[in-house]
mmCIF file with all atom_site columns, C-alpha atoms in Angstrom:
data_model
loop_
_atom_site.group_PDB
_atom_site.id
_atom_site.type_symbol
_atom_site.label_atom_id
_atom_site.label_alt_id
_atom_site.label_comp_id
_atom_site.label_asym_id
_atom_site.label_entity_id
_atom_site.label_seq_id
_atom_site.pdbx_PDB_ins_code
_atom_site.Cartn_x
_atom_site.Cartn_y
_atom_site.Cartn_z
_atom_site.occupancy
_atom_site.B_iso_or_equiv
_atom_site.pdbx_formal_charge
_atom_site.auth_seq_id
_atom_site.auth_comp_id
_atom_site.auth_asym_id
_atom_site.auth_atom_id
_atom_site.pdbx_PDB_model_num
ATOM 1   C CA . MET E 1 1   ? -47.025 -1.586  -17.004 1.00 96.00 ? 1   MET E CA 1
ATOM 2   C CA . VAL E 1 2   ? -50.553 -2.134  -18.290 1.00 98.00 ? 2   VAL E CA 1
ATOM 3   C CA . ARG E 1 3   ? -52.302 -5.233  -16.951 1.00 98.00 ? 3   ARG E CA 1
ATOM 4   C CA . ILE E 1 4   ? -54.824 -6.781  -19.345 1.00 98.00 ? 4   ILE E CA 1
ATOM 5   C CA . GLY E 1 5   ? -57.195 -9.674  -18.730 1.00 98.00 ? 5   GLY E CA 1
ATOM 6   C CA . PHE E 1 6   ? -58.821 -11.913 -21.330 1.00 97.00 ? 6   PHE E CA 1
ATOM 7   C CA . ASP E 1 7   ? -61.827 -14.176 -20.816 1.00 96.00 ? 7   ASP E CA 1
ATOM 8   C CA . ILE E 1 8   ? -61.434 -17.758 -22.051 1.00 92.00 ? 8   ILE E CA 1
ATOM 9   C CA . GLY E 1 9   ? -64.782 -19.148 -23.245 1.00 86.00 ? 9   GLY E CA 1
ATOM 10  C CA . GLY E 1 10  ? -66.281 -16.274 -25.172 1.00 89.00 ? 10  GLY E CA 1
ATOM 11  C CA . ILE E 1 11  ? -63.026 -14.575 -26.129 1.00 93.00 ? 11  ILE E CA 1
ATOM 12  C CA . LEU E 1 12  ? -59.800 -16.604 -26.429 1.00 91.00 ? 12  LEU E CA 1
ATOM 13  C CA . SER E 1 13  ? -61.333 -19.882 -27.563 1.00 87.00 ? 13  SER E CA 1
ATOM 14  C CA . LYS E 1 14  ? -64.156 -18.332 -29.608 1.00 89.00 ? 14  LYS E CA 1
ATOM 15  C CA . TYR E 1 15  ? -62.069 -15.990 -31.788 1.00 88.00 ? 15  TYR E CA 1
ATOM 16  C CA . PRO E 1 16  ? -58.697 -17.735 -32.044 1.00 86.00 ? 16  PRO E CA 1
ATOM 17  C CA . ARG E 1 17  ? -57.483 -15.985 -35.199 1.00 89.00 ? 17  ARG E CA 1
ATOM 18  C CA . GLU E 1 18  ? -58.373 -12.445 -34.171 1.00 92.00 ? 18  GLU E CA 1
ATOM 19  C CA . ILE E 1 19  ? -57.977 -12.515 -30.412 1.00 92.00 ? 19  ILE E CA 1
ATOM 20  C CA . MET E 1 20  ? -54.946 -14.800 -30.283 1.00 91.00 ? 20  MET E CA 1
ATOM 21  C CA . ALA E 1 21  ? -53.049 -12.340 -32.496 1.00 93.00 ? 21  ALA E CA 1
ATOM 22  C CA . LEU E 1 22  ? -53.872 -9.594  -29.992 1.00 96.00 ? 22  LEU E CA 1
ATOM 23  C CA . PHE E 1 23  ? -53.097 -11.899 -27.053 1.00 96.00 ? 23  PHE E CA 1
ATOM 24  C CA . ARG E 1 24  ? -49.679 -12.841 -28.453 1.00 95.00 ? 24  ARG E CA 1
ATOM 25  C CA . ALA E 1 25  ? -48.855 -9.190  -29.227 1.00 97.00 ? 25  ALA E CA 1
ATOM 26  C CA . CYS E 1 26  ? -49.704 -8.276  -25.646 1.00 97.00 ? 26  CYS E CA 1
ATOM 27  C CA . LEU E 1 27  ? -47.573 -11.156 -24.327 1.00 96.00 ? 27  LEU E CA 1
ATOM 28  C CA . ALA E 1 28  ? -44.632 -9.949  -26.430 1.00 97.00 ? 28  ALA E CA 1
ATOM 29  C CA . SER E 1 29  ? -44.946 -6.328  -25.320 1.00 98.00 ? 29  SER E CA 1
ATOM 30  C CA . PRO E 1 30  ? -42.685 -5.207  -22.469 1.00 97.00 ? 30  PRO E CA 1
ATOM 31  C CA . GLU E 1 31  ? -45.432 -2.716  -21.551 1.00 98.00 ? 31  GLU E CA 1
ATOM 32  C CA . MET E 1 32  ? -48.130 -5.349  -21.001 1.00 98.00 ? 32  MET E CA 1
ATOM 33  C CA . GLU E 1 33  ? -48.781 -7.941  -18.325 1.00 98.00 ? 33  GLU E CA 1
ATOM 34  C CA . VAL E 1 34  ? -51.293 -10.509 -19.580 1.00 98.00 ? 34  VAL E CA 1
ATOM 35  C CA . HIS E 1 35  ? -53.784 -12.442 -17.442 1.00 98.00 ? 35  HIS E CA 1
ATOM 36  C CA . VAL E 1 36  ? -56.690 -14.778 -18.101 1.00 97.00 ? 36  VAL E CA 1
ATOM 37  C CA . VAL E 1 37  ? -59.803 -14.147 -16.011 1.00 97.00 ? 37  VAL E CA 1
ATOM 38  C CA . THR E 1 38  ? -62.618 -16.706 -16.018 1.00 96.00 ? 38  THR E CA 1
ATOM 39  C CA . ASP E 1 39  ? -65.643 -17.882 -14.076 1.00 96.00 ? 39  ASP E CA 1
ATOM 40  C CA . MET E 1 40  ? -64.592 -21.509 -14.702 1.00 94.00 ? 40  MET E CA 1
ATOM 41  C CA . PRO E 1 41  ? -63.077 -23.592 -11.909 1.00 95.00 ? 41  PRO E CA 1
ATOM 42  C CA . ARG E 1 42  ? -59.268 -23.434 -12.037 1.00 94.00 ? 42  ARG E CA 1
ATOM 43  C CA . ASP E 1 43  ? -58.714 -27.034 -13.181 1.00 95.00 ? 43  ASP E CA 1
ATOM 44  C CA . LYS E 1 44  ? -61.209 -26.607 -16.035 1.00 95.00 ? 44  LYS E CA 1
ATOM 45  C CA . ALA E 1 45  ? -59.633 -23.260 -16.973 1.00 95.00 ? 45  ALA E CA 1
ATOM 46  C CA . LEU E 1 46  ? -56.141 -24.749 -17.132 1.00 95.00 ? 46  LEU E CA 1
ATOM 47  C CA . ALA E 1 47  ? -57.447 -27.675 -19.215 1.00 93.00 ? 47  ALA E CA 1
ATOM 48  C CA . MET E 1 48  ? -59.152 -25.203 -21.599 1.00 89.00 ? 48  MET E CA 1
ATOM 49  C CA . MET E 1 49  ? -55.884 -23.255 -21.909 1.00 90.00 ? 49  MET E CA 1
ATOM 50  C CA . ALA E 1 50  ? -54.011 -26.443 -22.812 1.00 91.00 ? 50  ALA E CA 1
ATOM 51  C CA . LEU E 1 51  ? -56.735 -27.582 -25.243 1.00 88.00 ? 51  LEU E CA 1
ATOM 52  C CA . ASN E 1 52  ? -56.616 -24.241 -27.067 1.00 85.00 ? 52  ASN E CA 1
ATOM 53  C CA . GLU E 1 53  ? -52.789 -24.047 -26.897 1.00 87.00 ? 53  GLU E CA 1
ATOM 54  C CA . ILE E 1 54  ? -52.907 -20.684 -25.109 1.00 90.00 ? 54  ILE E CA 1
ATOM 55  C CA . PRO E 1 55  ? -49.356 -19.861 -23.973 1.00 90.00 ? 55  PRO E CA 1
ATOM 56  C CA . ILE E 1 56  ? -49.577 -18.351 -20.490 1.00 93.00 ? 56  ILE E CA 1
ATOM 57  C CA . ALA E 1 57  ? -48.108 -19.207 -17.112 1.00 95.00 ? 57  ALA E CA 1
ATOM 58  C CA . PRO E 1 58  ? -50.604 -20.927 -14.786 1.00 95.00 ? 58  PRO E CA 1
ATOM 59  C CA . GLU E 1 59  ? -50.126 -18.234 -12.135 1.00 96.00 ? 59  GLU E CA 1
ATOM 60  C CA . ARG E 1 60  ? -51.604 -15.718 -14.598 1.00 97.00 ? 60  ARG E CA 1
ATOM 61  C CA . VAL E 1 61  ? -54.853 -17.733 -14.894 1.00 97.00 ? 61  VAL E CA 1
ATOM 62  C CA . HIS E 1 62  ? -57.454 -16.522 -12.389 1.00 97.00 ? 62  HIS E CA 1
ATOM 63  C CA . SER E 1 63  ? -60.752 -18.183 -11.502 1.00 97.00 ? 63  SER E CA 1
ATOM 64  C CA . CYS E 1 64  ? -63.431 -15.822 -10.221 1.00 97.00 ? 64  CYS E CA 1
ATOM 65  C CA . ASP E 1 65  ? -65.826 -16.793 -7.443  1.00 95.00 ? 65  ASP E CA 1
ATOM 66  C CA . TYR E 1 66  ? -69.288 -16.483 -8.994  1.00 96.00 ? 66  TYR E CA 1
ATOM 67  C CA . ALA E 1 67  ? -70.925 -18.272 -6.042  1.00 95.00 ? 67  ALA E CA 1
ATOM 68  C CA . GLU E 1 68  ? -69.695 -15.559 -3.656  1.00 96.00 ? 68  GLU E CA 1
ATOM 69  C CA . HIS E 1 69  ? -69.740 -12.436 -5.856  1.00 96.00 ? 69  HIS E CA 1
ATOM 70  C CA . GLY E 1 70  ? -72.255 -13.193 -8.627  1.00 95.00 ? 70  GLY E CA 1
ATOM 71  C CA . GLU E 1 71  ? -71.912 -10.982 -11.697 1.00 96.00 ? 71  GLU E CA 1
ATOM 72  C CA . GLU E 1 72  ? -69.421 -8.797  -9.799  1.00 96.00 ? 72  GLU E CA 1
ATOM 73  C CA . CYS E 1 73  ? -66.932 -11.696 -9.641  1.00 97.00 ? 73  CYS E CA 1
ATOM 74  C CA . LYS E 1 74  ? -64.699 -10.467 -12.463 1.00 97.00 ? 74  LYS E CA 1
ATOM 75  C CA . ALA E 1 75  ? -64.754 -6.900  -11.127 1.00 97.00 ? 75  ALA E CA 1
ATOM 76  C CA . VAL E 1 76  ? -63.664 -8.207  -7.720  1.00 97.00 ? 76  VAL E CA 1
ATOM 77  C CA . LYS E 1 77  ? -60.857 -10.268 -9.275  1.00 97.00 ? 77  LYS E CA 1
ATOM 78  C CA . SER E 1 78  ? -59.826 -7.348  -11.526 1.00 97.00 ? 78  SER E CA 1
ATOM 79  C CA . ARG E 1 79  ? -59.403 -5.120  -8.468  1.00 97.00 ? 79  ARG E CA 1
ATOM 80  C CA . GLU E 1 80  ? -57.597 -7.891  -6.595  1.00 96.00 ? 80  GLU E CA 1
ATOM 81  C CA . ILE E 1 81  ? -54.958 -8.424  -9.304  1.00 97.00 ? 81  ILE E CA 1
ATOM 82  C CA . GLY E 1 82  ? -54.812 -4.800  -10.457 1.00 97.00 ? 82  GLY E CA 1
ATOM 83  C CA . LEU E 1 83  ? -56.132 -5.142  -14.005 1.00 98.00 ? 83  LEU E CA 1
ATOM 84  C CA . ASP E 1 84  ? -56.333 -2.020  -16.158 1.00 98.00 ? 84  ASP E CA 1
ATOM 85  C CA . ILE E 1 85  ? -58.226 -3.667  -19.049 1.00 98.00 ? 85  ILE E CA 1
ATOM 86  C CA . LEU E 1 86  ? -60.644 -6.598  -19.243 1.00 98.00 ? 86  LEU E CA 1
ATOM 87  C CA . ILE E 1 87  ? -61.951 -8.144  -22.472 1.00 98.00 ? 87  ILE E CA 1
ATOM 88  C CA . ASP E 1 88  ? -65.112 -10.238 -22.028 1.00 97.00 ? 88  ASP E CA 1
ATOM 89  C CA . ASP E 1 89  ? -68.261 -11.246 -23.901 1.00 96.00 ? 89  ASP E CA 1
ATOM 90  C CA . PHE E 1 90  ? -70.728 -10.998 -20.991 1.00 96.00 ? 90  PHE E CA 1
ATOM 91  C CA . PRO E 1 91  ? -71.969 -7.433  -20.402 1.00 96.00 ? 91  PRO E CA 1
ATOM 92  C CA . ALA E 1 92  ? -72.758 -7.986  -16.718 1.00 96.00 ? 92  ALA E CA 1
ATOM 93  C CA . TYR E 1 93  ? -69.120 -8.870  -16.007 1.00 96.00 ? 93  TYR E CA 1
ATOM 94  C CA . LEU E 1 94  ? -68.118 -5.507  -17.449 1.00 96.00 ? 94  LEU E CA 1
ATOM 95  C CA . ALA E 1 95  ? -70.831 -3.404  -15.802 1.00 95.00 ? 95  ALA E CA 1
ATOM 96  C CA . SER E 1 96  ? -68.942 -2.376  -12.651 1.00 91.00 ? 96  SER E CA 1
ATOM 97  C CA . ILE E 1 97  ? -67.641 1.146   -13.160 1.00 89.00 ? 97  ILE E CA 1
ATOM 98  C CA . GLY E 1 98  ? -63.891 1.346   -12.699 1.00 86.00 ? 98  GLY E CA 1
ATOM 99  C CA . ALA E 1 99  ? -63.312 -2.371  -12.305 1.00 90.00 ? 99  ALA E CA 1
ATOM 100 C CA . PRO E 1 100 ? -61.144 -2.356  -14.296 1.00 96.00 ? 100 PRO E CA 1
ATOM 101 C CA . THR E 1 101 ? -60.796 1.127   -15.741 1.00 94.00 ? 101 THR E CA 1
ATOM 102 C CA . LEU E 1 102 ? -61.191 -0.028  -19.369 1.00 97.00 ? 102 LEU E CA 1
ATOM 103 C CA . ARG E 1 103 ? -63.746 -2.762  -20.051 1.00 97.00 ? 103 ARG E CA 1
ATOM 104 C CA . LEU E 1 104 ? -64.064 -4.070  -23.603 1.00 96.00 ? 104 LEU E CA 1
ATOM 105 C CA . LEU E 1 105 ? -67.144 -6.024  -24.697 1.00 96.00 ? 105 LEU E CA 1
ATOM 106 C CA . SER E 1 106 ? -66.913 -8.525  -27.535 1.00 94.00 ? 106 SER E CA 1
ATOM 107 C CA . MET E 1 107 ? -70.152 -9.073  -29.429 1.00 89.00 ? 107 MET E CA 1
#
């Protein structure tokens, strides 16, 4: 099982045609476990998911603690939930080597 995480603000909601096709393909794959990883507070993240009609179970939406971990917050959360891949638009969130193993930057 490959665990993949998608950012909300700069990824899922910014590129709905391109990224949502990839997101839905990952959701449909028996080899993928899909998560959403964000620096937004949980209630705002869930509202953003509903607003953008992003079909994912709430338990797969993860808010990262920027106040505690700073720019390492998504690396910390990736390790915590065992992500293999993270797609984000903020280079600093992808700068930690090995957290997760594959980090994809959208520009």
